[in-house]
Each structure stands twice: as structure tokens, then as C-alpha cells.
Amino acid sequence: MTAARLVRTAALAALPALVAAHAAPAVSTFGPLRNRVMPRLTGRGRPDHIALTFDDGPDPLSTPHFLCLLAERQVRATFFLLGREAHRSPGLVREIAAAGHEIGVHGWLHRPLLLRGPRATYDDFARARDTIADITGRRPTLFRPPYGVMSTAAHLAAHRLGLTPVLWTCWGEDWTARATPESVHRTVTSDLDAGGTILLHDSDCTSAPGAWRSALGALPLVLDSCERRGYKVGPLRDHG
């Protein structure tokens, strides 16, 4: 057997192990397991606080409505922005920052990380981080992967770029066409507990058209529920 064939055979034999190692962090997608054994990754904070987070923006058609409502309620949140959408709406990104909200990275494009290699993953994160930093004058420090699915390459890239991955403890399933304000509120509060992190979407760029309206309609209900339970709502930076 030639040296080239030996190398090729060894590479093929090692491929399953490499694929498994790349995909291993995806186990954190399973919410009950993540919430129980990965408190830092899941966004678990101090027991009197709830972190409110939004994904997939900014969107000039929908995000301003969320900013208005949050301003009325005097609540700040964390917005995980897509780099491409931030590049398209830099004024809106500055508006989010000027309102006192925290901004994190959701990647440049909303694509599964398990389908990307280390170089593509790093380039995607870096491009999004640097775009947001150029617009706001402040480099983001938080990262949330599309679909909440991490990979080994994603963990390594985030570490190199100074980004801390944060997922969530409860969400509203507000991306579906069947979602309503009532269903989103019910889904969020069924898993809401002390120190939790809520995920909603202020854009429908990866959701059913108009799905953001269900999240917007549910937001006052969610904030009222948090208030009744004695939780203060704010961004991840205040989560402890």
C-alpha cells in the first residue's frame, strides 16, 4: 500500500470520530439537560432577575415596535443581531444601543453551525462582531448560535473572538404561523423560573411571515407575569 493510500485510509477511519467531536456540543440543544447541567450556557442568573432576549433582528418593520414597548415599560433587553441585517439597518442598530439595550452576536447569516467548518465559522462570527462594533463603537461580548445549536468549531471561534455563548431557559415558540400572543405567553411562563432567560424574536426574517406580531402582543403579558412573580426584568449584563 502506498503512503498516499495509507494517509487516505487513516483519514477515512478517523472521519466518524472527527464528525462526532464537531457535533458533540449540539447536545446542549436539549433544553431540559442544558437547564439542569449547563447553567452558564443556558443563561441562568441571579434568582430575582429574568433576562429578556430577542433574536434575528434588526428589522426596520418590526424592531421599532419592540423598542417602543420596552421604552414605555422602562425595560431594557439583550438583542442578538444578525450581522447582515445590522449592516442593512445601521441606524436601527444605533437606536437599539442608544436606548440602553445590550447587543450580542447571532452570526452573520442564520445558518446551522453544524454544516460549517472551523474557518467558515470563525469568519462568520468575526464579520458579525466587527460590523456591530463598527456601527455602535462597542465590541459585543455575547453570542447566541442560530437555532441554539453549538459545535466544537463554534466554541473555539467564540473563545478566540472574546464571545461568550448564551442560550436560554424558556422561549415562546413565536416563530410559527400558528403562534398567538396568548400561546407565546403561555409557553414562556410554563418554563419561567427564578434566574431564567427568555428568548423571543423581534424579526420574522427566519420565521413565518408576520410571526413577530405574536411576540410583540405577548410581551406585555410576559412582563406582567414577571412582575407578579417578583422578578426584575433586564438584559443579560444585569443577570449576575
CSV table of C-alpha atoms in Angstrom, one decimal:
chain,number,residue,atom,x,y,z
A,1,MET,CA,0.0,0.0,0.0
A,2,THR,CA,1.4,3.4,-1.0
A,3,ALA,CA,1.9,6.2,1.5
A,4,ALA,CA,-0.9,8.2,-0.1
A,5,ARG,CA,-3.3,5.3,0.3
A,6,LEU,CA,-2.3,4.8,3.9
A,7,VAL,CA,-2.9,8.5,4.7
A,8,ARG,CA,-6.3,8.3,2.9
A,9,THR,CA,-7.3,5.2,4.7
A,10,ALA,CA,-6.3,6.7,8.1
A,11,ALA,CA,-8.3,9.9,7.3
A,12,LEU,CA,-11.4,7.9,6.4
A,13,ALA,CA,-11.1,5.8,9.5
A,14,ALA,CA,-10.8,9.0,11.7
A,15,LEU,CA,-13.7,10.8,9.9
A,16,PRO,CA,-16.5,9.4,12.2
A,17,ALA,CA,-14.6,10.5,15.3
A,18,LEU,CA,-14.0,14.0,13.9
A,19,VAL,CA,-17.6,14.4,12.9
A,20,ALA,CA,-18.7,13.3,16.4
A,21,ALA,CA,-16.3,15.7,18.1
A,22,HIS,CA,-17.5,18.6,15.9
A,23,ALA,CA,-21.2,17.8,16.7
A,24,ALA,CA,-20.8,16.9,20.4
A,25,PRO,CA,-21.8,20.3,21.7
A,26,ALA,CA,-25.1,20.1,19.9
A,27,VAL,CA,-26.3,18.1,23.0
A,28,SER,CA,-26.8,21.4,24.6
A,29,THR,CA,-29.8,22.0,22.3
A,30,PHE,CA,-31.8,19.6,24.5
A,31,GLY,CA,-33.4,22.1,26.9
A,32,PRO,CA,-34.0,20.0,30.0
A,33,LEU,CA,-30.5,18.7,30.0
A,34,ARG,CA,-29.0,22.1,29.3
A,35,ASN,CA,-31.0,23.8,32.1
A,36,ARG,CA,-30.0,21.1,34.6
A,37,VAL,CA,-26.3,20.8,34.0
A,38,MET,CA,-25.2,23.8,32.0
A,39,PRO,CA,-26.4,26.9,33.9
A,40,ARG,CA,-23.8,29.3,32.4
A,41,LEU,CA,-24.5,28.3,28.8
A,42,THR,CA,-28.3,28.3,29.4
A,43,GLY,CA,-28.3,31.8,30.8
A,44,ARG,CA,-29.1,31.1,34.4
A,45,GLY,CA,-28.7,34.3,36.5
A,46,ARG,CA,-29.5,35.6,39.9
A,47,PRO,CA,-32.8,34.4,41.4
A,48,ASP,CA,-34.6,37.7,41.5
A,49,HIS,CA,-33.8,38.5,37.8
A,50,ILE,CA,-35.1,37.5,34.4
A,51,ALA,CA,-33.0,38.2,31.3
A,52,LEU,CA,-35.1,39.2,28.3
A,53,THR,CA,-33.5,38.5,24.9
A,54,PHE,CA,-34.5,38.9,21.3
A,55,ASP,CA,-33.1,37.1,18.2
A,56,ASP,CA,-32.9,37.7,14.5
A,57,GLY,CA,-33.1,41.5,14.2
A,58,PRO,CA,-32.8,44.2,13.5
A,59,ASP,CA,-35.8,44.6,11.2
A,60,PRO,CA,-37.0,48.1,10.4
A,61,LEU,CA,-40.5,46.8,10.0
A,62,SER,CA,-40.8,45.2,13.4
A,63,THR,CA,-37.9,46.1,15.8
A,64,PRO,CA,-39.1,49.7,16.4
A,65,HIS,CA,-42.4,48.4,17.8
A,66,PHE,CA,-40.5,46.4,20.4
A,67,LEU,CA,-38.2,49.3,21.2
A,68,CYS,CA,-41.3,51.5,21.7
A,69,LEU,CA,-43.0,49.0,24.0
A,70,LEU,CA,-39.8,48.4,26.1
A,71,ALA,CA,-39.4,52.2,26.4
A,72,GLU,CA,-43.0,52.5,27.7
A,73,ARG,CA,-42.3,49.8,30.3
A,74,GLN,CA,-38.9,51.1,31.1
A,75,VAL,CA,-37.3,47.7,30.5
A,76,ARG,CA,-34.0,47.0,28.8
A,77,ALA,CA,-33.1,43.8,27.0
A,78,THR,CA,-30.4,42.0,25.1
A,79,PHE,CA,-30.7,41.9,21.3
A,80,PHE,CA,-28.8,39.2,19.4
A,81,LEU,CA,-28.4,40.7,16.0
A,82,LEU,CA,-27.6,39.1,12.6
A,83,GLY,CA,-24.6,40.8,11.1
A,84,ARG,CA,-26.2,41.0,7.6
A,85,GLU,CA,-29.3,42.7,9.0
A,86,ALA,CA,-27.3,45.1,11.1
A,87,HIS,CA,-25.3,46.0,8.0
A,88,ARG,CA,-28.6,46.8,6.2
A,89,SER,CA,-30.0,48.9,9.1
A,90,PRO,CA,-27.1,50.6,10.9
A,91,GLY,CA,-29.3,53.4,12.1
A,92,LEU,CA,-31.6,51.0,13.8
A,93,VAL,CA,-28.7,49.3,15.5
A,94,ARG,CA,-27.5,52.6,16.8
A,95,GLU,CA,-31.1,53.2,18.0
A,96,ILE,CA,-31.1,49.9,20.0
A,97,ALA,CA,-27.8,50.8,21.6
A,98,ALA,CA,-28.8,54.4,22.4
A,99,ALA,CA,-31.9,53.1,24.2
A,100,GLY,CA,-29.6,51.3,26.6
A,101,HIS,CA,-30.2,47.8,25.3
A,102,GLU,CA,-27.4,45.3,25.2
A,103,ILE,CA,-26.3,43.9,21.8
A,104,GLY,CA,-24.9,40.4,21.1
A,105,VAL,CA,-23.9,38.5,18.0
A,106,HIS,CA,-26.2,36.0,16.3
A,107,GLY,CA,-23.9,35.3,13.5
A,108,TRP,CA,-23.7,37.0,10.1
A,109,LEU,CA,-26.2,34.6,8.5
A,110,HIS,CA,-28.8,32.4,10.2
A,111,ARG,CA,-27.4,29.1,9.1
A,112,PRO,CA,-26.7,25.9,11.1
A,113,LEU,CA,-23.3,25.8,12.5
A,114,LEU,CA,-23.0,22.0,12.3
A,115,LEU,CA,-22.8,22.4,8.5
A,116,ARG,CA,-19.8,24.8,8.7
A,117,GLY,CA,-16.1,24.1,9.2
A,118,PRO,CA,-13.8,26.0,11.6
A,119,ARG,CA,-12.7,28.6,9.1
A,120,ALA,CA,-16.2,29.5,7.9
A,121,THR,CA,-17.5,29.6,11.5
A,122,TYR,CA,-14.8,31.9,12.6
A,123,ASP,CA,-15.2,34.2,9.6
A,124,ASP,CA,-19.0,34.4,10.1
A,125,PHE,CA,-18.6,35.3,13.8
A,126,ALA,CA,-15.8,37.8,13.2
A,127,ARG,CA,-17.7,39.6,10.4
A,128,ALA,CA,-20.8,40.0,12.5
A,129,ARG,CA,-18.9,41.1,15.6
A,130,ASP,CA,-16.8,43.6,13.8
A,131,THR,CA,-19.8,45.0,11.9
A,132,ILE,CA,-21.7,45.6,15.1
A,133,ALA,CA,-18.6,47.1,16.7
A,134,ASP,CA,-18.1,49.5,13.8
A,135,ILE,CA,-21.7,50.7,14.0
A,136,THR,CA,-22.0,51.1,17.8
A,137,GLY,CA,-18.4,51.8,18.8
A,138,ARG,CA,-18.6,48.9,21.2
A,139,ARG,CA,-17.5,45.3,20.6
A,140,PRO,CA,-20.1,42.7,21.6
A,141,THR,CA,-19.1,40.1,24.1
A,142,LEU,CA,-22.1,37.7,23.9
A,143,PHE,CA,-23.0,35.2,21.2
A,144,ARG,CA,-26.1,33.1,20.5
A,145,PRO,CA,-25.9,30.4,17.8
A,146,PRO,CA,-28.6,30.2,15.1
A,147,TYR,CA,-31.2,27.6,16.2
A,148,GLY,CA,-29.3,27.3,19.6
A,149,VAL,CA,-27.1,24.6,18.2
A,150,MET,CA,-23.4,24.8,19.0
A,151,SER,CA,-20.4,23.0,17.5
A,152,THR,CA,-16.9,22.5,18.6
A,153,ALA,CA,-15.8,24.9,15.9
A,154,ALA,CA,-18.3,27.5,17.3
A,155,HIS,CA,-16.9,27.2,20.8
A,156,LEU,CA,-13.4,27.6,19.6
A,157,ALA,CA,-14.2,30.6,17.4
A,158,ALA,CA,-16.2,32.3,20.1
A,159,HIS,CA,-13.3,31.9,22.5
A,160,ARG,CA,-10.9,33.4,20.1
A,161,LEU,CA,-13.2,36.3,19.4
A,162,GLY,CA,-13.9,37.0,23.1
A,163,LEU,CA,-17.6,36.0,22.8
A,164,THR,CA,-19.5,34.1,25.5
A,165,PRO,CA,-22.2,31.8,24.2
A,166,VAL,CA,-25.5,32.1,25.9
A,167,LEU,CA,-28.7,30.2,25.1
A,168,TRP,CA,-32.0,30.4,27.1
A,169,THR,CA,-34.1,28.7,29.7
A,170,CYS,CA,-37.5,29.4,28.1
A,171,TRP,CA,-38.9,30.5,24.8
A,172,GLY,CA,-42.2,31.4,23.3
A,173,GLU,CA,-42.3,29.3,20.1
A,174,ASP,CA,-43.2,32.7,18.5
A,175,TRP,CA,-41.7,31.8,15.1
A,176,THR,CA,-44.6,29.7,13.9
A,177,ALA,CA,-47.6,30.7,11.8
A,178,ARG,CA,-49.9,29.3,14.4
A,179,ALA,CA,-48.4,31.3,17.3
A,180,THR,CA,-50.6,33.9,19.1
A,181,PRO,CA,-49.9,36.4,21.9
A,182,GLU,CA,-51.7,34.0,24.3
A,183,SER,CA,-49.8,30.9,23.1
A,184,VAL,CA,-46.4,32.7,23.3
A,185,HIS,CA,-47.2,34.0,26.8
A,186,ARG,CA,-48.4,30.5,28.0
A,187,THR,CA,-45.3,28.8,26.5
A,188,VAL,CA,-42.9,31.3,28.1
A,189,THR,CA,-44.4,31.3,31.5
A,190,SER,CA,-44.8,27.5,31.7
A,191,ASP,CA,-41.0,27.2,31.9
A,192,LEU,CA,-40.3,30.6,33.5
A,193,ASP,CA,-38.5,30.4,36.9
A,194,ALA,CA,-36.0,32.3,39.0
A,195,GLY,CA,-32.9,33.5,37.2
A,196,GLY,CA,-34.2,32.4,33.8
A,197,THR,CA,-33.5,33.8,30.3
A,198,ILE,CA,-36.4,34.4,27.9
A,199,LEU,CA,-36.0,34.0,24.1
A,200,LEU,CA,-38.3,35.9,21.8
A,201,HIS,CA,-37.9,37.2,18.2
A,202,ASP,CA,-38.2,40.8,17.1
A,203,SER,CA,-38.0,39.8,13.4
A,204,ASP,CA,-39.5,37.2,11.1
A,205,CYS,CA,-36.6,37.0,8.7
A,206,THR,CA,-36.3,33.3,9.6
A,207,SER,CA,-39.8,32.8,10.9
A,208,ALA,CA,-43.3,32.7,9.4
A,209,PRO,CA,-44.3,36.0,7.8
A,210,GLY,CA,-45.7,38.3,10.5
A,211,ALA,CA,-44.8,35.9,13.3
A,212,TRP,CA,-43.1,38.8,15.2
A,213,ARG,CA,-46.6,40.2,16.0
A,214,SER,CA,-47.3,37.3,18.3
A,215,ALA,CA,-44.2,38.0,20.3
A,216,LEU,CA,-45.0,41.7,20.4
A,217,GLY,CA,-48.5,41.0,21.6
A,218,ALA,CA,-47.2,38.6,24.2
A,219,LEU,CA,-44.5,40.9,25.6
A,220,PRO,CA,-46.7,43.0,27.9
A,221,LEU,CA,-48.3,39.7,29.2
A,222,VAL,CA,-44.9,38.3,29.9
A,223,LEU,CA,-43.6,41.4,31.7
A,224,ASP,CA,-46.8,41.5,33.8
A,225,SER,CA,-46.2,37.8,34.8
A,226,CYS,CA,-42.7,38.5,35.8
A,227,GLU,CA,-43.8,41.5,37.8
A,228,ARG,CA,-46.4,39.4,39.6
A,229,ARG,CA,-43.8,36.8,40.5
A,230,GLY,CA,-41.5,39.4,41.9
A,231,TYR,CA,-38.8,39.2,39.1
A,232,LYS,CA,-37.0,42.2,37.8
A,233,VAL,CA,-36.5,42.0,34.0
A,234,GLY,CA,-33.4,43.3,32.2
A,235,PRO,CA,-30.5,42.4,29.9
A,236,LEU,CA,-28.0,39.6,30.4
A,237,ARG,CA,-25.4,42.1,31.6
A,238,ASP,CA,-27.5,42.6,34.7
A,239,HIS,CA,-28.2,38.9,35.2
A,240,GLY,CA,-25.4,38.2,37.6
